[in-house]
PDB file of C-alpha atoms in Angstrom:
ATOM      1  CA  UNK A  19      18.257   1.090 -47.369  1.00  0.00           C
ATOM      2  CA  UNK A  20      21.960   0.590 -47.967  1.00  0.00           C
ATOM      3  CA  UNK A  21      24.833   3.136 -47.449  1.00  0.00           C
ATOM      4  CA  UNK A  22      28.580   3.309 -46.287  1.00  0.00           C
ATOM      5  CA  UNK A  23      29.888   5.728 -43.476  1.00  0.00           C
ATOM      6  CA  UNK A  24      33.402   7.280 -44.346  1.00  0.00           C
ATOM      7  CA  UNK A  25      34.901   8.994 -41.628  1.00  0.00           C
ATOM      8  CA  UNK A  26      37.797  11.382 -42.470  1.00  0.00           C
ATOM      9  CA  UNK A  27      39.986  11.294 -39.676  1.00  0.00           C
ATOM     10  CA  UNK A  28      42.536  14.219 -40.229  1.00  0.00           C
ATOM     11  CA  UNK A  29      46.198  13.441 -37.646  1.00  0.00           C
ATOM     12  CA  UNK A  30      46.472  17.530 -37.315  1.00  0.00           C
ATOM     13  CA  UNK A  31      44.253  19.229 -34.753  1.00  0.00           C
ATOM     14  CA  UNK A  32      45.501  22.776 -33.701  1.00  0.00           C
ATOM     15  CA  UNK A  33      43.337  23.018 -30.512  1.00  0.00           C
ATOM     16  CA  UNK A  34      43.679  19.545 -29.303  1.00  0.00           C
ATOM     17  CA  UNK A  35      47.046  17.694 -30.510  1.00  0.00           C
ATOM     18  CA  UNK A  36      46.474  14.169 -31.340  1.00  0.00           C
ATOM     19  CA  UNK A  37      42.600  13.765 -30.492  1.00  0.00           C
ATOM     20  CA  UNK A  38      41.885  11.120 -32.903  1.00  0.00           C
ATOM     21  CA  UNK A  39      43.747   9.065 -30.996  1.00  0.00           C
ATOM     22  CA  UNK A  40      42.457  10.381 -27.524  1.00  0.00           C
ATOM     23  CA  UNK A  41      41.801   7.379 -24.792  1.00  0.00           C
ATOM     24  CA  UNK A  42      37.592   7.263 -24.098  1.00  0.00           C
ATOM     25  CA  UNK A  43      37.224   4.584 -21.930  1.00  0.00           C
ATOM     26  CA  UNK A  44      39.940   2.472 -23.214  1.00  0.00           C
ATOM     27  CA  UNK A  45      39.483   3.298 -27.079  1.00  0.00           C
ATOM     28  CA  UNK A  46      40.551   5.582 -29.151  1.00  0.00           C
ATOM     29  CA  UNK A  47      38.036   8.252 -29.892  1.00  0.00           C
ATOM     30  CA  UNK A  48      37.837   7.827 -33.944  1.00  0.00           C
ATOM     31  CA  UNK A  49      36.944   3.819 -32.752  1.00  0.00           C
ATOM     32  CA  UNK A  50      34.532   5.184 -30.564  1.00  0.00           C
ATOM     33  CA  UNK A  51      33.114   7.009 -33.416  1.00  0.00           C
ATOM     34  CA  UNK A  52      33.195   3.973 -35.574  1.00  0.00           C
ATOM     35  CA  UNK A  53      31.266   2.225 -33.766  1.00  0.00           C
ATOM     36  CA  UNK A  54      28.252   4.791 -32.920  1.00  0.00           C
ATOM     37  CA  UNK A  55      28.479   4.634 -37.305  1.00  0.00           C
ATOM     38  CA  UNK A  56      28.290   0.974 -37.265  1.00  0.00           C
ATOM     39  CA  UNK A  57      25.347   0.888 -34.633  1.00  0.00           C
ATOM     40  CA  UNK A  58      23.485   3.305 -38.041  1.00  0.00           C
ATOM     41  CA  UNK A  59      23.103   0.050 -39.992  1.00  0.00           C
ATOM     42  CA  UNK A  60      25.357   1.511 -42.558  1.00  0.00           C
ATOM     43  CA  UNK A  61      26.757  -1.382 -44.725  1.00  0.00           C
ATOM     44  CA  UNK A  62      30.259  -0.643 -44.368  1.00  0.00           C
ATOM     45  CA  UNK A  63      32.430   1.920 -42.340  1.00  0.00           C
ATOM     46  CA  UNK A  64      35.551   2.936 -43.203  1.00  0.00           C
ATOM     47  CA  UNK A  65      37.978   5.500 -41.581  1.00  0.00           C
ATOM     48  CA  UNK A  66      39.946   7.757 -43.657  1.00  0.00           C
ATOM     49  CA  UNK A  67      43.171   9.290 -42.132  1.00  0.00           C
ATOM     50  CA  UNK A  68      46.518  10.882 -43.736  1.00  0.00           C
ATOM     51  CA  UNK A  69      48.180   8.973 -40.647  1.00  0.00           C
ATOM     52  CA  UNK A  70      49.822   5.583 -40.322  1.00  0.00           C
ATOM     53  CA  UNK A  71      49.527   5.533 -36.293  1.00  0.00           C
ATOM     54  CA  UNK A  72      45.489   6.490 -36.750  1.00  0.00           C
ATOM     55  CA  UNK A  73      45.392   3.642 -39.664  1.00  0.00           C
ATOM     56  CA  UNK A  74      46.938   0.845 -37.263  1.00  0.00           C
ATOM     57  CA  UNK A  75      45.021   1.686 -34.307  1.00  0.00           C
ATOM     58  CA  UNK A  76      41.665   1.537 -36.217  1.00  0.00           C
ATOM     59  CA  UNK A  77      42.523  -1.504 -38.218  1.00  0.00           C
ATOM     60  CA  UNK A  78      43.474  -2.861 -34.965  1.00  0.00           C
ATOM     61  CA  UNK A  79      40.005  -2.699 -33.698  1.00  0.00           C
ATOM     62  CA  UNK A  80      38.804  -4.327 -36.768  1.00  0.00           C
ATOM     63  CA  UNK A  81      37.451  -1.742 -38.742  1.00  0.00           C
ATOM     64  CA  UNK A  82      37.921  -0.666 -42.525  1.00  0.00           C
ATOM     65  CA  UNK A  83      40.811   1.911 -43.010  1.00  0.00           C
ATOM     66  CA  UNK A  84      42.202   4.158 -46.001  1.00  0.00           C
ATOM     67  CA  UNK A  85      45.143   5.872 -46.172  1.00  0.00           C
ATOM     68  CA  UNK A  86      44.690   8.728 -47.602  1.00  0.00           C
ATOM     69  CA  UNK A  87      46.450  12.110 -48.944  1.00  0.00           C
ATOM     70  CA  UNK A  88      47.566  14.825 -46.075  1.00  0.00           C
ATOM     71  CA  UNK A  89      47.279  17.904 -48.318  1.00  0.00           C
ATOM     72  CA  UNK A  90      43.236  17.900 -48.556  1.00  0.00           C
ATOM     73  CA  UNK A  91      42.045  21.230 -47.600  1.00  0.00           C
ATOM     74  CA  UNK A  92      38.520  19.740 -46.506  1.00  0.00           C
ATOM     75  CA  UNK A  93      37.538  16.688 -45.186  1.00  0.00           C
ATOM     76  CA  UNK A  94      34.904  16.585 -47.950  1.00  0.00           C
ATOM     77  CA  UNK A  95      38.624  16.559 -50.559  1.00  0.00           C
ATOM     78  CA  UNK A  96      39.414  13.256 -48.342  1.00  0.00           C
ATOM     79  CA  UNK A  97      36.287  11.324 -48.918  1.00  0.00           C
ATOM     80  CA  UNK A  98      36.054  12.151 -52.708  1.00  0.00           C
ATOM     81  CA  UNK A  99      39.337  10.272 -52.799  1.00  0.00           C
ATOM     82  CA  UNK A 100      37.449   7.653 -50.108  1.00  0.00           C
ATOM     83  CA  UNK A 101      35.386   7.156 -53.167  1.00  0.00           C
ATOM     84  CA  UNK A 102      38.186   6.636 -55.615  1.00  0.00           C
ATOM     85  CA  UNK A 103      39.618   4.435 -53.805  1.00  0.00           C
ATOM     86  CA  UNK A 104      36.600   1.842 -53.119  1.00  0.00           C
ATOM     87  CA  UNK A 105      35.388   2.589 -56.417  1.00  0.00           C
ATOM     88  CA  UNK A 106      32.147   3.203 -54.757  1.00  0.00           C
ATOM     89  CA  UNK A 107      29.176   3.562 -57.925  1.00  0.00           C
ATOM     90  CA  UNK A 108      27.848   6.847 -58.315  1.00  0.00           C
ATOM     91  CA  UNK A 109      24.504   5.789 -56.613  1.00  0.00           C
ATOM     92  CA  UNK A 110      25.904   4.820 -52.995  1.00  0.00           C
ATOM     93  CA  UNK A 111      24.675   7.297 -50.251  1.00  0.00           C
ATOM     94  CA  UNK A 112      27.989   7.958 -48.364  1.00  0.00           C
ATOM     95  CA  UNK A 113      27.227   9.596 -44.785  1.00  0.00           C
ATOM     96  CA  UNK A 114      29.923  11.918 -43.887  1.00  0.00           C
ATOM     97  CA  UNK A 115      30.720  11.266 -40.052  1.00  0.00           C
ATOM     98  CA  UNK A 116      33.405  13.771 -38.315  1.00  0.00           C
ATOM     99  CA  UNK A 117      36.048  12.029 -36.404  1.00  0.00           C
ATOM    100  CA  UNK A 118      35.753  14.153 -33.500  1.00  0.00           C
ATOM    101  CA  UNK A 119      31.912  13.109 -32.918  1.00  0.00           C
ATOM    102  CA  UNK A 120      31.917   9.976 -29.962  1.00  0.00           C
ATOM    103  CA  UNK A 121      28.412  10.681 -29.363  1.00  0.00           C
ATOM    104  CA  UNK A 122      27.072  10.835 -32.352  1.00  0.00           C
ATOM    105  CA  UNK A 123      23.187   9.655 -32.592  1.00  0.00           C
ATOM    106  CA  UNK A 124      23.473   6.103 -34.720  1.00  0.00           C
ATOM    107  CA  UNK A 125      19.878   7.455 -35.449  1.00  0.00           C
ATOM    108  CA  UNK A 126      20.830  10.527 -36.616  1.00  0.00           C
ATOM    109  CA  UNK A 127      22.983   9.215 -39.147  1.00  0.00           C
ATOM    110  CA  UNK A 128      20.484   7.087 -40.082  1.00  0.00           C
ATOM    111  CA  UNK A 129      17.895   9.557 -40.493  1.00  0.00           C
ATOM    112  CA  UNK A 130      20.493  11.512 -42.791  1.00  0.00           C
ATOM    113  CA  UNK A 131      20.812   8.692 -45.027  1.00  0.00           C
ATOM    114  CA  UNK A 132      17.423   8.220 -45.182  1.00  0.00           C
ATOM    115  CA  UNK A 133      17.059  11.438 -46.340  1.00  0.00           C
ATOM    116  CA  UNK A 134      18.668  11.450 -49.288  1.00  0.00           C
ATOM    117  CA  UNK A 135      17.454   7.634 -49.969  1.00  0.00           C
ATOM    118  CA  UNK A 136      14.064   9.312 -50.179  1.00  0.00           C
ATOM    119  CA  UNK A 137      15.330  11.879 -52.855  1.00  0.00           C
ATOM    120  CA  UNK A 138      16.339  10.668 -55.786  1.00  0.00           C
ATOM    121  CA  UNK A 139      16.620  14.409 -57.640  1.00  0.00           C
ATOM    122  CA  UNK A 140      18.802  15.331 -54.392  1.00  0.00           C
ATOM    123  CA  UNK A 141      22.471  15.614 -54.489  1.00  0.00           C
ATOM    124  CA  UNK A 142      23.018  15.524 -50.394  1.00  0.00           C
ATOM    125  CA  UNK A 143      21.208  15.718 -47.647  1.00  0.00           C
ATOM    126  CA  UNK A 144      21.915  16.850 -44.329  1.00  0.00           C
ATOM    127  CA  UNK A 145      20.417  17.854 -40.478  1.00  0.00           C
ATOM    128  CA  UNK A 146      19.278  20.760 -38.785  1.00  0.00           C
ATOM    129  CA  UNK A 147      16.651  20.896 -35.176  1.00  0.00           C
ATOM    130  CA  UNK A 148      14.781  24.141 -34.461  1.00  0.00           C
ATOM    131  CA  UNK A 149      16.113  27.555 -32.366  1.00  0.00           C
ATOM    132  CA  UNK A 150      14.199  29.153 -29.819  1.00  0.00           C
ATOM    133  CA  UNK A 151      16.418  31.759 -28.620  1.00  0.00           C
ATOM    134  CA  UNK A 152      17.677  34.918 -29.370  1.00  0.00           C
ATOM    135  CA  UNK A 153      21.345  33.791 -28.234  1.00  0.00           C
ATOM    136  CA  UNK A 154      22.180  31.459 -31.223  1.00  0.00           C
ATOM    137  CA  UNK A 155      20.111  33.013 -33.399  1.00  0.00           C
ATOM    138  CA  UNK A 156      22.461  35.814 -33.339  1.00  0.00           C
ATOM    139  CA  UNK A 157      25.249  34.077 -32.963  1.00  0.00           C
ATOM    140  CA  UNK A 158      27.598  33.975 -36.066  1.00  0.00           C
ATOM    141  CA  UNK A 159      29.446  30.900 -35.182  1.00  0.00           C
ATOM    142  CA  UNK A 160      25.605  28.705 -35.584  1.00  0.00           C
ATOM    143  CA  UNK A 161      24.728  28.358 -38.983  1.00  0.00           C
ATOM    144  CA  UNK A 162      21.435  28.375 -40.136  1.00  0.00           C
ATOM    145  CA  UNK A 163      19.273  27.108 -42.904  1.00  0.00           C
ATOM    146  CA  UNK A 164      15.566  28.011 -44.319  1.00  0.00           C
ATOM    147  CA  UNK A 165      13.850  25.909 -46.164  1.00  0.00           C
ATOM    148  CA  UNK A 166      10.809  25.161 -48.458  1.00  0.00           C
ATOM    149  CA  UNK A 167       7.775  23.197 -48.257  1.00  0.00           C
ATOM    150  CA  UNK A 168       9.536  19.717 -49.381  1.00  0.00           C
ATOM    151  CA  UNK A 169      12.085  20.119 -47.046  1.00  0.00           C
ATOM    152  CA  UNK A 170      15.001  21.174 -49.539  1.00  0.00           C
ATOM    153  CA  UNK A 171      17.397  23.428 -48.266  1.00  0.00           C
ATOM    154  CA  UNK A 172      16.701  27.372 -49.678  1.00  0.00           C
ATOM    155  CA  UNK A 173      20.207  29.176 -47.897  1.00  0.00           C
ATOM    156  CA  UNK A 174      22.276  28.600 -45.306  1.00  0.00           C
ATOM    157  CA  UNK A 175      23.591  31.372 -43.411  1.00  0.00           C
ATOM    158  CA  UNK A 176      25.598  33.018 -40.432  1.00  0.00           C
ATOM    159  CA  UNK A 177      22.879  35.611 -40.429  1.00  0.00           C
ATOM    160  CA  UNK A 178      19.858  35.830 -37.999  1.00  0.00           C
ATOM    161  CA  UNK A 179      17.275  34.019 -40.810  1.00  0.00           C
ATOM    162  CA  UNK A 180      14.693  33.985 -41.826  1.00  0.00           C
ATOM    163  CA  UNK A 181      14.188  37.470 -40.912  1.00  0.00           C
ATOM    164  CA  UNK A 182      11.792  38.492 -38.432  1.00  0.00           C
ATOM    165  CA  UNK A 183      11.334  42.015 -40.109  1.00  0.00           C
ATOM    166  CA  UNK A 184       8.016  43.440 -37.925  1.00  0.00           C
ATOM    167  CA  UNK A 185       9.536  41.592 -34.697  1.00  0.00           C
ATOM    168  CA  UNK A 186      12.334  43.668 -34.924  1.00  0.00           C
ATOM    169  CA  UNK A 187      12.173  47.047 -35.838  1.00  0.00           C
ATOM    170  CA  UNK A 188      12.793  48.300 -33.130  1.00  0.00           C
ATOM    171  CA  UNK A 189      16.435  47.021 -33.238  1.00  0.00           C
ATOM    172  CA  UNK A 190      16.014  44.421 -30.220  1.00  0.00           C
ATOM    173  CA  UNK A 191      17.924  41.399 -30.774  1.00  0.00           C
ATOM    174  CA  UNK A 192      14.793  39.204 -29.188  1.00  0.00           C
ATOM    175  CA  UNK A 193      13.877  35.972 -30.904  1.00  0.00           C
ATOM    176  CA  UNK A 194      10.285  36.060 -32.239  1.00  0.00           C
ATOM    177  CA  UNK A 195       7.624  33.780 -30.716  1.00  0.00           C
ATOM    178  CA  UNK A 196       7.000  31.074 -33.483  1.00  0.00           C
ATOM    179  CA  UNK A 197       9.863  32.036 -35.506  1.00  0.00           C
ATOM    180  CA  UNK A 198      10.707  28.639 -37.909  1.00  0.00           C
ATOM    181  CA  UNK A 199      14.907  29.418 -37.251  1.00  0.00           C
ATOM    182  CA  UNK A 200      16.616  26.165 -37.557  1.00  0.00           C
ATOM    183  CA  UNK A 201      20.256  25.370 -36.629  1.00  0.00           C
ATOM    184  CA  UNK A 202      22.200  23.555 -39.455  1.00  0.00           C
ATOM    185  CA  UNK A 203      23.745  19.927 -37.748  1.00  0.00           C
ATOM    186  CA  UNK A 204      26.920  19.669 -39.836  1.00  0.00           C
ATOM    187  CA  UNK A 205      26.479  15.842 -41.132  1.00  0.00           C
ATOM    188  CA  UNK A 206      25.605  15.170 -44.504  1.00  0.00           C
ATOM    189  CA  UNK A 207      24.956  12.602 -46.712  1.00  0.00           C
ATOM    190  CA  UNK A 208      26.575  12.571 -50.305  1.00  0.00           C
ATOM    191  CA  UNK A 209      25.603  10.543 -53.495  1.00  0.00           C
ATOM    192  CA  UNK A 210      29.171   8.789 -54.212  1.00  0.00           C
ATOM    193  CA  UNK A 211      28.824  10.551 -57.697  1.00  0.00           C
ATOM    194  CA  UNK A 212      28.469  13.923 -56.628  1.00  0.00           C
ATOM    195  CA  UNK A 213      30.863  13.271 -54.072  1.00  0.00           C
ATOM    196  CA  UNK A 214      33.457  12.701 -56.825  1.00  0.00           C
ATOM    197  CA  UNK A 215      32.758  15.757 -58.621  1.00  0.00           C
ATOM    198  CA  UNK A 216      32.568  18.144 -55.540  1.00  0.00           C
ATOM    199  CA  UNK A 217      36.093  19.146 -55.401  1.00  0.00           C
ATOM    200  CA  UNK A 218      36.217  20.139 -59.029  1.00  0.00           C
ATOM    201  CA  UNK A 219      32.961  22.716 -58.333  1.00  0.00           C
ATOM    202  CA  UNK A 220      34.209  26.595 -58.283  1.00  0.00           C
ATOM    203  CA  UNK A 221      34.175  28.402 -55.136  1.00  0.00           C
ATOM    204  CA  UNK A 222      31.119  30.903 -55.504  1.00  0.00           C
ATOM    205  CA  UNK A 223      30.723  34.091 -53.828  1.00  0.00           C
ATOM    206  CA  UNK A 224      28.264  33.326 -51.240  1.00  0.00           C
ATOM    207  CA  UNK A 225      30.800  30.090 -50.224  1.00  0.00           C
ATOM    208  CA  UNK A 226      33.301  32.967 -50.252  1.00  0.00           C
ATOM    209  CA  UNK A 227      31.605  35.325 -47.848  1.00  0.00           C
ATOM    210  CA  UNK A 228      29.723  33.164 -45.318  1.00  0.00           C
ATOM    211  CA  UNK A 229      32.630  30.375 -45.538  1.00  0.00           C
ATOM    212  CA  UNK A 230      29.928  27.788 -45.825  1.00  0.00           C
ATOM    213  CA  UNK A 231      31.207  24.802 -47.895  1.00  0.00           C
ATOM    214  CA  UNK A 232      28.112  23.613 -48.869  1.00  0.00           C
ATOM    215  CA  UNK A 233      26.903  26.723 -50.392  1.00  0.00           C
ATOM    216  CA  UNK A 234      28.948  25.797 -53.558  1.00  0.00           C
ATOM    217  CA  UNK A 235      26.177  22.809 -53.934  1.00  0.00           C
ATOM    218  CA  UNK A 236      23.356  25.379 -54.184  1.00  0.00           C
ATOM    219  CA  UNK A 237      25.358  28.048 -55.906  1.00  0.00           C
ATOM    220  CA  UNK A 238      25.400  25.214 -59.049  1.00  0.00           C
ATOM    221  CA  UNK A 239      21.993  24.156 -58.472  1.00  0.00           C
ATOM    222  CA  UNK A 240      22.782  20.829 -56.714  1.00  0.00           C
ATOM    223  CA  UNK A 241      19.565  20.064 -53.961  1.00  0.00           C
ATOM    224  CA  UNK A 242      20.016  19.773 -50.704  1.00  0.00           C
ATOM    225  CA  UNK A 243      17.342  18.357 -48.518  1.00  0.00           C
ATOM    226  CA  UNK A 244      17.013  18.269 -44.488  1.00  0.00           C
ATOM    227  CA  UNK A 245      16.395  15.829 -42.213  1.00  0.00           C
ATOM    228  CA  UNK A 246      15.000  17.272 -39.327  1.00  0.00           C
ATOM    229  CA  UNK A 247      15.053  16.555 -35.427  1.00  0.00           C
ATOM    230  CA  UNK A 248      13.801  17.707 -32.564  1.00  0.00           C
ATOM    231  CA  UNK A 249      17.112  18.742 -30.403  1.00  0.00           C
ATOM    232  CA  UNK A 250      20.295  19.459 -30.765  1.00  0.00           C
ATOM    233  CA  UNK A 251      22.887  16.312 -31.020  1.00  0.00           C
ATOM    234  CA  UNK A 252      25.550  15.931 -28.685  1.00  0.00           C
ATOM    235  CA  UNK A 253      28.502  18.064 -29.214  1.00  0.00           C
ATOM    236  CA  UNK A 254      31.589  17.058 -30.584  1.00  0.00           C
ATOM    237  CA  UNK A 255      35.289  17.156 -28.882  1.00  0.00           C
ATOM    238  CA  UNK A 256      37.528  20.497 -30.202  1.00  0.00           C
ATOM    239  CA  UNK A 257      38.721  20.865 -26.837  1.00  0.00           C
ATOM    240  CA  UNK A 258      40.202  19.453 -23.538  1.00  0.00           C
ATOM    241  CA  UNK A 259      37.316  20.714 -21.866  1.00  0.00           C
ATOM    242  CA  UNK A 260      35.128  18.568 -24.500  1.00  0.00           C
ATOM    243  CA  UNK A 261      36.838  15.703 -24.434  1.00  0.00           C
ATOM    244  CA  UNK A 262      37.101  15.488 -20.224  1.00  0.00           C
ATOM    245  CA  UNK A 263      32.969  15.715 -20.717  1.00  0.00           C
ATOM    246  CA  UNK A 264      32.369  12.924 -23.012  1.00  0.00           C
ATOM    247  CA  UNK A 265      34.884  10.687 -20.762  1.00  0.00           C
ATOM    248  CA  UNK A 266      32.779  11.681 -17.958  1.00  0.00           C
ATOM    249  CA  UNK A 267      29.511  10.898 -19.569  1.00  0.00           C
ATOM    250  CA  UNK A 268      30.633   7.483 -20.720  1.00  0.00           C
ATOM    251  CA  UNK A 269      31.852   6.306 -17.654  1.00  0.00           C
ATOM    252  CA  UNK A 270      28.663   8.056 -15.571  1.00  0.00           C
ATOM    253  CA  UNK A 271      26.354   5.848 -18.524  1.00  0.00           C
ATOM    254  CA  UNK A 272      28.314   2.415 -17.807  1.00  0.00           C
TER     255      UNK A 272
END
């Protein structure tokens, strides 16, 4: 199975100045991320930034770099115009990898590619492990996703779903023995194709409301299928907190 890993590697971070750049262990975190993506057996990966100091300092680890546009609203915007700019075929599974992710699972991404590899009718496919508490469930800030018997993605929401209707008349916010909730992973896997046209898609209302990106794909009837795992992956870096923990675990795993 062949695919490419583009990772959009934005220079603006509002929570944690200049993270793409952060020192792990005597690389720069979007390196470290390149190589957990290389480890996938992707074909290629490439980095796509909007900034010259990010583009040296992965080029100077001897990876693939892009310089891109700095007025994409999404990262998804910035690897449609990854696409254009390798003048990738429609057909090429393109794994989205976040910058921000060190730890990222080269399995994972693999799986994710798989995936899609495995659905030729499917326009992307992403990740998602199961709950099994009433804590995230509820939480709005973990998405979740139902879906059917062939594993294709039905909704995604910031709701409690599916809904455990008997299990909770009463109005306790408990989480139902043998409930199938699943938490969303946000990594997906595009066909280059689809990729390209993504930007142009109208925001629907559910995108609108839930502020879900990838509701727009099911809004127009694109398929998205899941690749699913049994735990959660390791979280990313958003703050200093997050990025003194992954320092720590790399040096404790050395």
């Amino acid at each position: 199975m062949d695919f490419v890993v583009i990772i959009p590697a934005r220079a603006r971070s509002t929570r944690l100045p200049g993270k793409m750049l952060a020192d792990i262990g005597g690389r720069p975190m979007v390196v470290r991320v390149a190589e957990q993506a290389r480890a996938s057996g992707a074909q290629q990966v490439i980095v796509a930034t909007d900034d010259c100091a990010i583009r040296d300092a992965v080029a100077a680890h001897g990876f693939d770099v892009l310089l891109t546009r700095e007025d994409h609203p999404t990262g998804t915007d910035r690897l449609a115009e990854a696409c254009e700019l390798l003048g990738l075929a429609d057909e090429v599974i393109v794994v989205n990898v976040q910058g921000d992710e060190p730890l990222i699972d080269p399995a994972l991404v693999a799986g994710v590619a798989g995936t899609l590899a495995r659905q030729p009718g499917a326009a992307i496919a992403t990740a998602a492990h199961p709950l099994d508490g009433a804590e995230e469930w509820f939480n709005p800030n973990v998405v979740k996703v139902v879906c059917g018997a062939d594993g294709r993605a039905l909704y995604f929401s910031r709701a409690p779903i599916p809904w455990a209707r008997d299990a909770l008349a009463g109005g306790d916010r408990v989480f139902p023995a043998g409930l199938p909730a699943l938490r969303h992973i946000g990594l997906y896997a595009y066909r280059a194709g689809f990729l390209r046209r993504f930007p142009q898609l109208p925001q629907g209302a559910l995108e609108r409301w839930e502020s879900l990106e990838q509701l727009r794909a099911l809004e127009h009837g694109h398929g998205i299928h899941v690749h699913l795992v049994a735990a959660a992956p390791a979280a990313g870096v958003d703050t200093q907190a997050d990025l003194d923990r992954v320092r720590a675990h790399l040096a404790g795993s050395r």
